[in-house]
Amino acid sequence: VLVAELLDLTLTSRDKGKDAAVPMCGVPHHAARGYVAKLTELGHKVVLCEQVEDPRQAKGLVKREVVRIVTPGIVLDDEVLDPKSARYVAAIVEDGGEATRFGLAHLDVTTGEFRVTGLPSLDAVVAELSRAEPREVVLEDGAETLANALRDRYRAAYTHAPVPDEATAGEALSAALGDGPDELGLCAAMTRAAAGAAAYAKRTQPAGTLPLSRLQVYRPDEAVVLDEAAIVNLELSRTFIEGRREGSLLSAIDATCTAPGGRALRRWLHYPLTDVAPIRRRQDAIEYLVDRELARGQVRQLLKRIHDLERIAGRVALRAATPRDLAKLRASLGRLPALKQALEGGGGEAMPVDIPPLLRLDPEALSQLSEVRAELEAALSDEPPSAVKEGGVIRDGHCPVVDENRQLADGGRGALQDIEARERERTGIASLKVKYNRVFGYYIEVTKSQLSRVPDEYVRKQTIATGERYITDELAGLEAKIVAAQETLAEREAELFRELAGRVAARLEALKEAAEAVASVDVCAGLAEVAALGRYVRPRVDEGETIAIEEGRHPVVERAVPEGSFVPNDCRMDPSDDQLLLITGPNMAGKSTFMRQVAHIVLLAQMGAFVPARAAHIGLVDRIFTRVGAADNLARGESTFMVEMRETSAILAGATRRSLVILDEVGRGTSTFDGVSIAWAVSEYLHDAIGARTLFATHYHELCALSQFRPRVRNLSVAVRENDGEIVFLRRVIAGGSSRSYGIDVARLAGLPRSVVARAKQILGQLESGQAFGESSQLSLFSAARGKAAGDAGDEADGARARAGEALAERLEAIDPDQTTPMEALRLLAELKALSEA
């Protein structure tokens, strides 16, 4: 009933007795993948059952079993999976401990990637969920309070399932991995979360073995900490407005050629490093390929021909691999030696002294995989089908049983043609045909007009509208041989394929190691390509506190504007000198672009990539905080201003001297005096108590005075040129504050009616001069005439002038300049002149 509604299917039923009917709906089996995908995208689980015994040997109903459960977080279908995004299911356990209150594990069943961490708070849990982006979150039975708290802050499918308790979790984890919690250094919450994730995943794959080999234990502070707001506001992997990948930072730097490389690049971006040594190792690998254009081109061409080794290995372990999967694996393994040679040869430009570690392919793993490839080459046909049951999986000459029965089956088809030709000649029936269907098997078909010529030894099998169908002893004997050969062939091919997949699974560790190495090479080659084409440079990254960027550019915006038109800008920050940069200037001038490009350059530098600048020196940051724009959260009962203050509070509570803080307006959601006061106090606290490197964009020009009272505050502004009342944005960040926001000019550019813009300028002038404004003090061309006429009713001349002025004013107010044609304007001018002379 539910599926019929969700998939817009016809709901039918099968009667079962007189009083009850069984509701049913269905889809064609060959189209099931699309329907299953839609159900999982809607947050449902789909249980797949199959026949597990031969229908010909079954007594009664054919035995069926659950072979797989598809859930929002556990999907194996390549047509559904995003090649360059991991598909995680996460498990969360709340333990109540002080230092580690939550355990969080996330697992990608398609590749076997398995990670676990301990977290102190719900905010930290949400931040990690935002970074990993699991599609499904598993909570233990009864954790309704935690589920409700998470649903408000992170969108995913939530599932309640049994989670091993503290006494059994360690044993369960050891059974899944071979390593226990003691060897891995896990606390109780982390152990239970990891065991819960593995147990849930195993329940969905009863027929296969999870491709798990190791559990990676990590701490969030081992990477730059990015909370939910930073990930969203900096648009790391999707845009803020539409949630699209295109337009994000990831899309701007992704030149990877393989699916594992794309997934690895996303991990690099979401988990930038805080240790200088691994950052420099990544830089060395990228620089090696930047300097060797020919080698880089050869490597990238080879990578484009390597399939998704990680997910193929995962499907092999789960017994879900197809013959074509193994064919892709065979082809990919055949290209690894050439890839190794291209990397080590440097493209023939200059023999390297020593290839960077991230670009090395392990010879031992390659040796094992060459054996796998040889086995696949020997056993698998050149172009195997998508399913074993289609036949033609095993290569000719590999197995005598396969060869013998394949020849018999093929020869039987030839014998059928011989029978047809011989019977036509013997009976004189030119239209006689030997045919086959699944119900009657092989038969001879004769049309009605030729029935008189049918020999007596033909045995009638079926009457049809156009004639009769017959069987002969010879045909029946041949059919038995063909069917037996086909069945034996199908069984033997299926058996050999399972053995072949098993031998591949036995080399799973070497295969995953090679896949990780290929992904690493792909990320480095892709980032090198971006750096070479985009004029990116290698930044100097150290443990100092200075951030100095010369001619920095925004990596996303630069790609969206005409080549060469982006205006670069410098930036220098240092907690001991230029700590808090206060940026003023008009809307649309580029304040937000400038601040985000600084954050992007820092992120790229700490993930080990080159950066869009002429030069850059990046002192490590431990966290990046952002407070950007105006948004509410009505579902949680929070206004725009409450959200703004909550984000600001999180920054002041979590920032350190090592942090980078991006504030794009603070205090704008309330009254002007309140807002200025809050913004001033927040700035003072960041300066005095925290010392974090801060970029603060504001329209509160009063804050510019802060530099007179705090030594490490610097005023910057975005340059604007005025020409005959028009403003031109120069996009250049210069020293000194701005005294104007040019908001009315921007409103005019946005298309506000001229009358509204003109009125806004009048009111602005009154406010800047300290005058009150309102209906009683409107500045009108004829307000003085109205007042004089009302004050001197006895003077007939003045009264007439007043009435004429009022008529003129009313006529003017009725005119819409934006909707007036030139001819109408001329007629109006004559009409107004006549009114003024009346």
Tab-separated table of N, CA and C in Angstrom, residues 637-745:
chain	number	residue	atom	x	y	z
A	637	GLY	N	12.442	27.706	16.481
A	637	GLY	CA	11.962	28.879	17.193
A	637	GLY	C	12.997	29.981	17.330
A	638	GLU	N	13.909	30.079	16.356
A	638	GLU	CA	14.980	31.067	16.445
A	638	GLU	C	14.833	32.092	15.329
A	639	SER	N	14.837	33.364	15.704
A	639	SER	CA	14.767	34.446	14.733
A	639	SER	C	16.126	34.628	14.071
A	640	THR	N	16.150	35.508	13.063
A	640	THR	CA	17.409	35.812	12.390
A	640	THR	C	18.453	36.307	13.378
A	641	PHE	N	18.034	37.204	14.251
A	641	PHE	CA	18.984	37.768	15.203
A	641	PHE	C	19.454	36.715	16.200
A	642	MET	N	18.544	35.805	16.610
A	642	MET	CA	18.948	34.748	17.537
A	642	MET	C	19.979	33.827	16.889
A	643	VAL	N	19.785	33.468	15.613
A	643	VAL	CA	20.762	32.643	14.917
A	643	VAL	C	22.101	33.359	14.842
A	644	GLU	N	22.052	34.661	14.539
A	644	GLU	CA	23.266	35.461	14.454
A	644	GLU	C	24.014	35.463	15.783
A	645	MET	N	23.283	35.652	16.865
A	645	MET	CA	23.918	35.698	18.182
A	645	MET	C	24.414	34.324	18.625
A	646	ARG	N	23.673	33.262	18.232
A	646	ARG	CA	24.124	31.916	18.587
A	646	ARG	C	25.449	31.598	17.891
A	647	GLU	N	25.548	31.951	16.612
A	647	GLU	CA	26.793	31.697	15.888
A	647	GLU	C	27.942	32.532	16.458
A	648	THR	N	27.654	33.777	16.800
A	648	THR	CA	28.688	34.623	17.390
A	648	THR	C	29.131	34.073	18.739
A	649	SER	N	28.180	33.591	19.520
A	649	SER	CA	28.511	33.007	20.821
A	649	SER	C	29.417	31.794	20.662
A	650	ALA	N	29.123	30.937	19.665
A	650	ALA	CA	29.956	29.756	19.432
A	650	ALA	C	31.382	30.151	19.064
A	651	ILE	N	31.528	31.241	18.325
A	651	ILE	CA	32.862	31.705	17.947
A	651	ILE	C	33.632	32.176	19.177
A	652	LEU	N	32.999	32.987	20.003
A	652	LEU	CA	33.682	33.518	21.176
A	652	LEU	C	34.017	32.425	22.182
A	653	ALA	N	33.213	31.351	22.178
A	653	ALA	CA	33.473	30.255	23.119
A	653	ALA	C	34.546	29.303	22.614
A	654	GLY	N	34.685	29.165	21.272
A	654	GLY	CA	35.577	28.145	20.744
A	654	GLY	C	36.851	28.646	20.098
A	655	ALA	N	36.945	29.920	19.765
A	655	ALA	CA	38.124	30.431	19.070
A	655	ALA	C	39.327	30.506	19.992
A	656	THR	N	40.509	30.325	19.401
A	656	THR	CA	41.769	30.465	20.130
A	656	THR	C	42.646	31.472	19.384
A	657	ARG	N	43.804	31.734	19.926
A	657	ARG	CA	44.730	32.642	19.269
A	657	ARG	C	45.128	32.114	17.886
A	658	ARG	N	45.085	30.796	17.722
A	658	ARG	CA	45.472	30.166	16.469
A	658	ARG	C	44.347	30.158	15.427
A	659	SER	N	43.157	30.571	15.790
A	659	SER	CA	42.004	30.442	14.900
A	659	SER	C	41.957	31.568	13.869
A	660	LEU	N	41.185	31.297	12.810
A	660	LEU	CA	40.857	32.323	11.817
A	660	LEU	C	39.358	32.570	11.916
A	661	VAL	N	38.971	33.832	12.152
A	661	VAL	CA	37.574	34.193	12.356
A	661	VAL	C	37.127	35.105	11.221
A	662	ILE	N	36.012	34.742	10.579
A	662	ILE	CA	35.426	35.536	9.506
A	662	ILE	C	34.070	36.036	9.988
A	663	LEU	N	33.919	37.343	10.155
A	663	LEU	CA	32.658	37.940	10.592
A	663	LEU	C	32.147	38.856	9.482
A	664	ASP	N	31.049	38.456	8.882
A	664	ASP	CA	30.439	39.285	7.844
A	664	ASP	C	29.157	39.860	8.428
A	665	GLU	N	29.290	40.962	9.123
A	665	GLU	CA	28.213	41.647	9.836
A	665	GLU	C	27.883	40.954	11.162
A	666	VAL	N	27.894	41.716	12.196
A	666	VAL	CA	27.424	41.286	13.517
A	666	VAL	C	26.577	42.419	14.076
A	667	GLY	N	25.389	42.079	14.578
A	667	GLY	CA	24.534	43.088	15.195
A	667	GLY	C	23.549	43.734	14.263
A	668	ARG	N	23.471	43.296	13.008
A	668	ARG	CA	22.581	43.956	12.058
A	668	ARG	C	21.124	43.529	12.219
A	669	GLY	N	20.866	42.490	13.016
A	669	GLY	CA	19.508	41.993	13.159
A	669	GLY	C	18.693	42.695	14.220
A	670	THR	N	19.223	43.764	14.815
A	670	THR	CA	18.496	44.482	15.857
A	670	THR	C	18.609	45.980	15.588
A	671	SER	N	18.247	46.816	16.574
A	671	SER	CA	18.289	48.266	16.375
A	671	SER	C	19.730	48.728	16.181
A	672	THR	N	19.876	49.906	15.593
A	672	THR	CA	21.208	50.409	15.270
A	672	THR	C	22.080	50.532	16.512
A	673	PHE	N	21.569	51.160	17.568
A	673	PHE	CA	22.389	51.359	18.766
A	673	PHE	C	22.757	50.031	19.413
A	674	ASP	N	21.771	49.116	19.486
A	674	ASP	CA	22.075	47.790	20.033
A	674	ASP	C	23.132	47.085	19.177
A	675	GLY	N	22.944	47.158	17.852
A	675	GLY	CA	23.847	46.465	16.948
A	675	GLY	C	25.260	46.986	17.033
A	676	VAL	N	25.414	48.307	17.027
A	676	VAL	CA	26.754	48.894	17.133
A	676	VAL	C	27.403	48.494	18.448
A	677	SER	N	26.636	48.501	19.511
A	677	SER	CA	27.180	48.161	20.832
A	677	SER	C	27.666	46.713	20.860
A	678	ILE	N	26.851	45.803	20.307
A	678	ILE	CA	27.252	44.383	20.296
A	678	ILE	C	28.489	44.193	19.435
A	679	ALA	N	28.503	44.788	18.224
A	679	ALA	CA	29.635	44.631	17.324
A	679	ALA	C	30.915	45.172	17.949
A	680	TRP	N	30.807	46.309	18.636
A	680	TRP	CA	31.978	46.902	19.303
A	680	TRP	C	32.489	45.968	20.409
A	681	ALA	N	31.571	45.472	21.221
A	681	ALA	CA	31.963	44.612	22.338
A	681	ALA	C	32.565	43.301	21.847
A	682	VAL	N	31.995	42.708	20.777
A	682	VAL	CA	32.536	41.470	20.215
A	682	VAL	C	33.947	41.715	19.691
A	683	SER	N	34.152	42.828	19.013
A	683	SER	CA	35.478	43.161	18.495
A	683	SER	C	36.488	43.304	19.626
A	684	GLU	N	36.089	43.982	20.672
A	684	GLU	CA	36.984	44.144	21.827
A	684	GLU	C	37.352	42.784	22.427
A	685	TYR	N	36.373	41.896	22.530
A	685	TYR	CA	36.627	40.586	23.148
A	685	TYR	C	37.584	39.764	22.289
A	686	LEU	N	37.378	39.799	20.958
A	686	LEU	CA	38.295	39.087	20.066
A	686	LEU	C	39.706	39.660	20.164
A	687	HIS	N	39.802	40.951	20.345
A	687	HIS	CA	41.108	41.613	20.454
A	687	HIS	C	41.759	41.360	21.802
A	688	ASP	N	41.003	41.573	22.864
A	688	ASP	CA	41.597	41.557	24.209
A	688	ASP	C	41.714	40.157	24.793
A	689	ALA	N	40.661	39.360	24.663
A	689	ALA	CA	40.609	38.086	25.383
A	689	ALA	C	41.099	36.901	24.557
A	690	ILE	N	40.896	36.921	23.232
A	690	ILE	CA	41.204	35.749	22.408
A	690	ILE	C	42.449	35.971	21.557
A	691	GLY	N	42.505	37.061	20.851
A	691	GLY	CA	43.664	37.335	19.998
A	691	GLY	C	43.644	36.606	18.678
A	692	ALA	N	42.489	36.095	18.270
A	692	ALA	CA	42.400	35.347	17.016
A	692	ALA	C	42.560	36.269	15.817
A	693	ARG	N	43.142	35.755	14.762
A	693	ARG	CA	43.233	36.505	13.510
A	693	ARG	C	41.823	36.635	12.936
A	694	THR	N	41.385	37.883	12.728
A	694	THR	CA	39.969	38.140	12.448
A	694	THR	C	39.810	39.091	11.274
A	695	LEU	N	38.870	38.741	10.382
A	695	LEU	CA	38.398	39.640	9.328
A	695	LEU	C	36.952	39.989	9.655
A	696	PHE	N	36.671	41.283	9.819
A	696	PHE	CA	35.353	41.718	10.280
A	696	PHE	C	34.826	42.752	9.291
A	697	ALA	N	33.844	42.376	8.478
A	697	ALA	CA	33.212	43.311	7.549
A	697	ALA	C	31.972	43.892	8.202
A	698	THR	N	31.779	45.198	8.092
A	698	THR	CA	30.644	45.841	8.756
A	698	THR	C	30.232	47.102	8.015
A	699	HIS	N	28.972	47.479	8.193
A	699	HIS	CA	28.478	48.768	7.718
A	699	HIS	C	28.371	49.765	8.864
A	700	TYR	N	28.732	49.356	10.049
A	700	TYR	CA	28.766	50.277	11.188
A	700	TYR	C	30.086	51.045	11.138
A	701	HIS	N	30.056	52.213	10.509
A	701	HIS	CA	31.300	52.979	10.362
A	701	HIS	C	31.829	53.477	11.695
A	702	GLU	N	30.940	53.476	12.702
A	702	GLU	CA	31.384	53.901	14.027
A	702	GLU	C	32.512	53.006	14.551
A	703	LEU	N	32.552	51.742	14.072
A	703	LEU	CA	33.570	50.816	14.564
A	703	LEU	C	34.973	51.200	14.108
A	704	CYS	N	35.067	52.029	13.092
A	704	CYS	CA	36.397	52.456	12.640
A	704	CYS	C	37.168	53.150	13.757
A	705	ALA	N	36.445	53.760	14.697
A	705	ALA	CA	37.109	54.443	15.814
A	705	ALA	C	37.792	53.470	16.757
A	706	LEU	N	37.463	52.163	16.638
A	706	LEU	CA	38.053	51.164	17.529
A	706	LEU	C	39.565	51.130	17.389
A	707	SER	N	40.085	51.433	16.190
A	707	SER	CA	41.531	51.389	15.977
A	707	SER	C	42.264	52.429	16.826
A	708	GLN	N	41.543	53.442	17.307
A	708	GLN	CA	42.176	54.465	18.156
A	708	GLN	C	42.376	53.968	19.587
A	709	PHE	N	41.630	52.911	19.931
A	709	PHE	CA	41.677	52.428	21.315
A	709	PHE	C	42.304	51.046	21.445
A	710	ARG	N	42.422	50.301	20.340
A	710	ARG	CA	42.987	48.963	20.388
A	710	ARG	C	44.147	48.898	19.394
A	711	PRO	N	45.358	48.523	19.853
A	711	PRO	CA	46.558	48.648	19.017
A	711	PRO	C	46.616	47.690	17.835
A	712	ARG	N	45.911	46.559	17.896
A	712	ARG	CA	46.050	45.558	16.832
A	712	ARG	C	44.852	45.566	15.882
A	713	VAL	N	44.054	46.628	15.922
A	713	VAL	CA	42.930	46.777	14.993
A	713	VAL	C	43.379	47.642	13.816
A	714	ARG	N	43.117	47.179	12.607
A	714	ARG	CA	43.456	47.939	11.404
A	714	ARG	C	42.197	48.146	10.578
A	715	ASN	N	42.024	49.338	10.045
A	715	ASN	CA	40.876	49.659	9.194
A	715	ASN	C	41.238	49.451	7.727
A	716	LEU	N	40.368	48.733	7.042
A	716	LEU	CA	40.485	48.556	5.598
A	716	LEU	C	39.152	48.935	4.970
A	717	SER	N	39.181	49.232	3.689
A	717	SER	CA	37.936	49.509	2.969
A	717	SER	C	38.099	49.086	1.524
A	718	VAL	N	36.969	48.954	0.845
A	718	VAL	CA	36.983	48.597	-0.567
A	718	VAL	C	36.785	49.877	-1.367
A	719	ALA	N	37.718	50.144	-2.253
A	719	ALA	CA	37.739	51.416	-2.973
A	719	ALA	C	36.548	51.548	-3.917
A	720	VAL	N	36.004	52.780	-3.970
A	720	VAL	CA	34.890	53.118	-4.849
A	720	VAL	C	35.204	54.452	-5.511
A	721	ARG	N	34.866	54.574	-6.792
A	721	ARG	CA	35.063	55.852	-7.483
A	721	ARG	C	33.710	56.401	-7.875
A	722	GLU	N	33.486	57.693	-7.590
A	722	GLU	CA	32.237	58.361	-7.958
A	722	GLU	C	32.498	59.240	-9.174
A	723	ASN	N	31.584	59.143	-10.153
A	723	ASN	CA	31.734	59.919	-11.378
A	723	ASN	C	30.359	60.379	-11.834
A	724	ASP	N	30.097	61.682	-11.692
A	724	ASP	CA	28.821	62.272	-12.095
A	724	ASP	C	27.644	61.562	-11.435
A	725	GLY	N	27.776	61.311	-10.153
A	725	GLY	CA	26.693	60.683	-9.410
A	725	GLY	C	26.629	59.175	-9.541
A	726	GLU	N	27.456	58.592	-10.400
A	726	GLU	CA	27.511	57.140	-10.560
A	726	GLU	C	28.681	56.594	-9.753
A	727	ILE	N	28.523	55.358	-9.228
A	727	ILE	CA	29.611	54.733	-8.474
A	727	ILE	C	30.186	53.579	-9.278
A	728	VAL	N	31.494	53.426	-9.172
A	728	VAL	CA	32.199	52.335	-9.839
A	728	VAL	C	32.944	51.555	-8.762
A	729	PHE	N	32.684	50.242	-8.678
A	729	PHE	CA	33.368	49.406	-7.710
A	729	PHE	C	34.739	49.020	-8.264
A	730	LEU	N	35.800	49.381	-7.561
A	730	LEU	CA	37.159	49.090	-8.015
A	730	LEU	C	37.657	47.734	-7.536
A	731	ARG	N	36.933	47.103	-6.571
A	731	ARG	CA	37.291	45.774	-6.042
A	731	ARG	C	38.651	45.745	-5.363
A	732	ARG	N	39.213	46.885	-5.075
A	732	ARG	CA	40.539	46.952	-4.475
A	732	ARG	C	40.412	47.254	-2.991
A	733	VAL	N	41.030	46.429	-2.150
A	733	VAL	CA	41.019	46.642	-0.700
A	733	VAL	C	42.196	47.536	-0.346
A	734	ILE	N	41.881	48.658	0.307
A	734	ILE	CA	42.909	49.651	0.625
A	734	ILE	C	42.901	49.942	2.117
A	735	ALA	N	43.956	50.573	2.594
A	735	ALA	CA	44.043	50.944	4.003
A	735	ALA	C	43.091	52.091	4.304
A	736	GLY	N	42.565	52.116	5.540
A	736	GLY	CA	41.665	53.181	5.958
A	736	GLY	C	40.215	52.757	5.889
A	737	GLY	N	39.383	53.408	6.710
A	737	GLY	CA	37.973	53.070	6.759
A	737	GLY	C	37.165	53.862	5.753
A	738	SER	N	35.932	53.440	5.547
A	738	SER	CA	35.008	54.128	4.646
A	738	SER	C	33.974	54.863	5.482
A	739	SER	N	33.562	56.021	4.991
A	739	SER	CA	32.560	56.804	5.721
A	739	SER	C	31.164	56.609	5.158
A	740	ARG	N	31.039	55.887	4.045
A	740	ARG	CA	29.738	55.691	3.415
A	740	ARG	C	29.572	54.227	3.012
A	741	SER	N	28.297	53.809	2.968
A	741	SER	CA	28.009	52.447	2.529
A	741	SER	C	27.433	52.407	1.123
A	742	TYR	N	27.032	53.541	0.573
A	742	TYR	CA	26.495	53.621	-0.779
A	742	TYR	C	25.300	52.686	-0.968
A	743	GLY	N	24.551	52.504	0.082
A	743	GLY	CA	23.424	51.579	0.002
A	743	GLY	C	22.355	52.031	-0.966
A	744	ILE	N	22.087	53.355	-1.005
A	744	ILE	CA	21.057	53.869	-1.908
A	744	ILE	C	21.494	53.702	-3.357
A	745	ASP	N	22.796	53.868	-3.622
A	745	ASP	CA	23.297	53.681	-4.978
A	745	ASP	C	23.147	52.220	-5.411
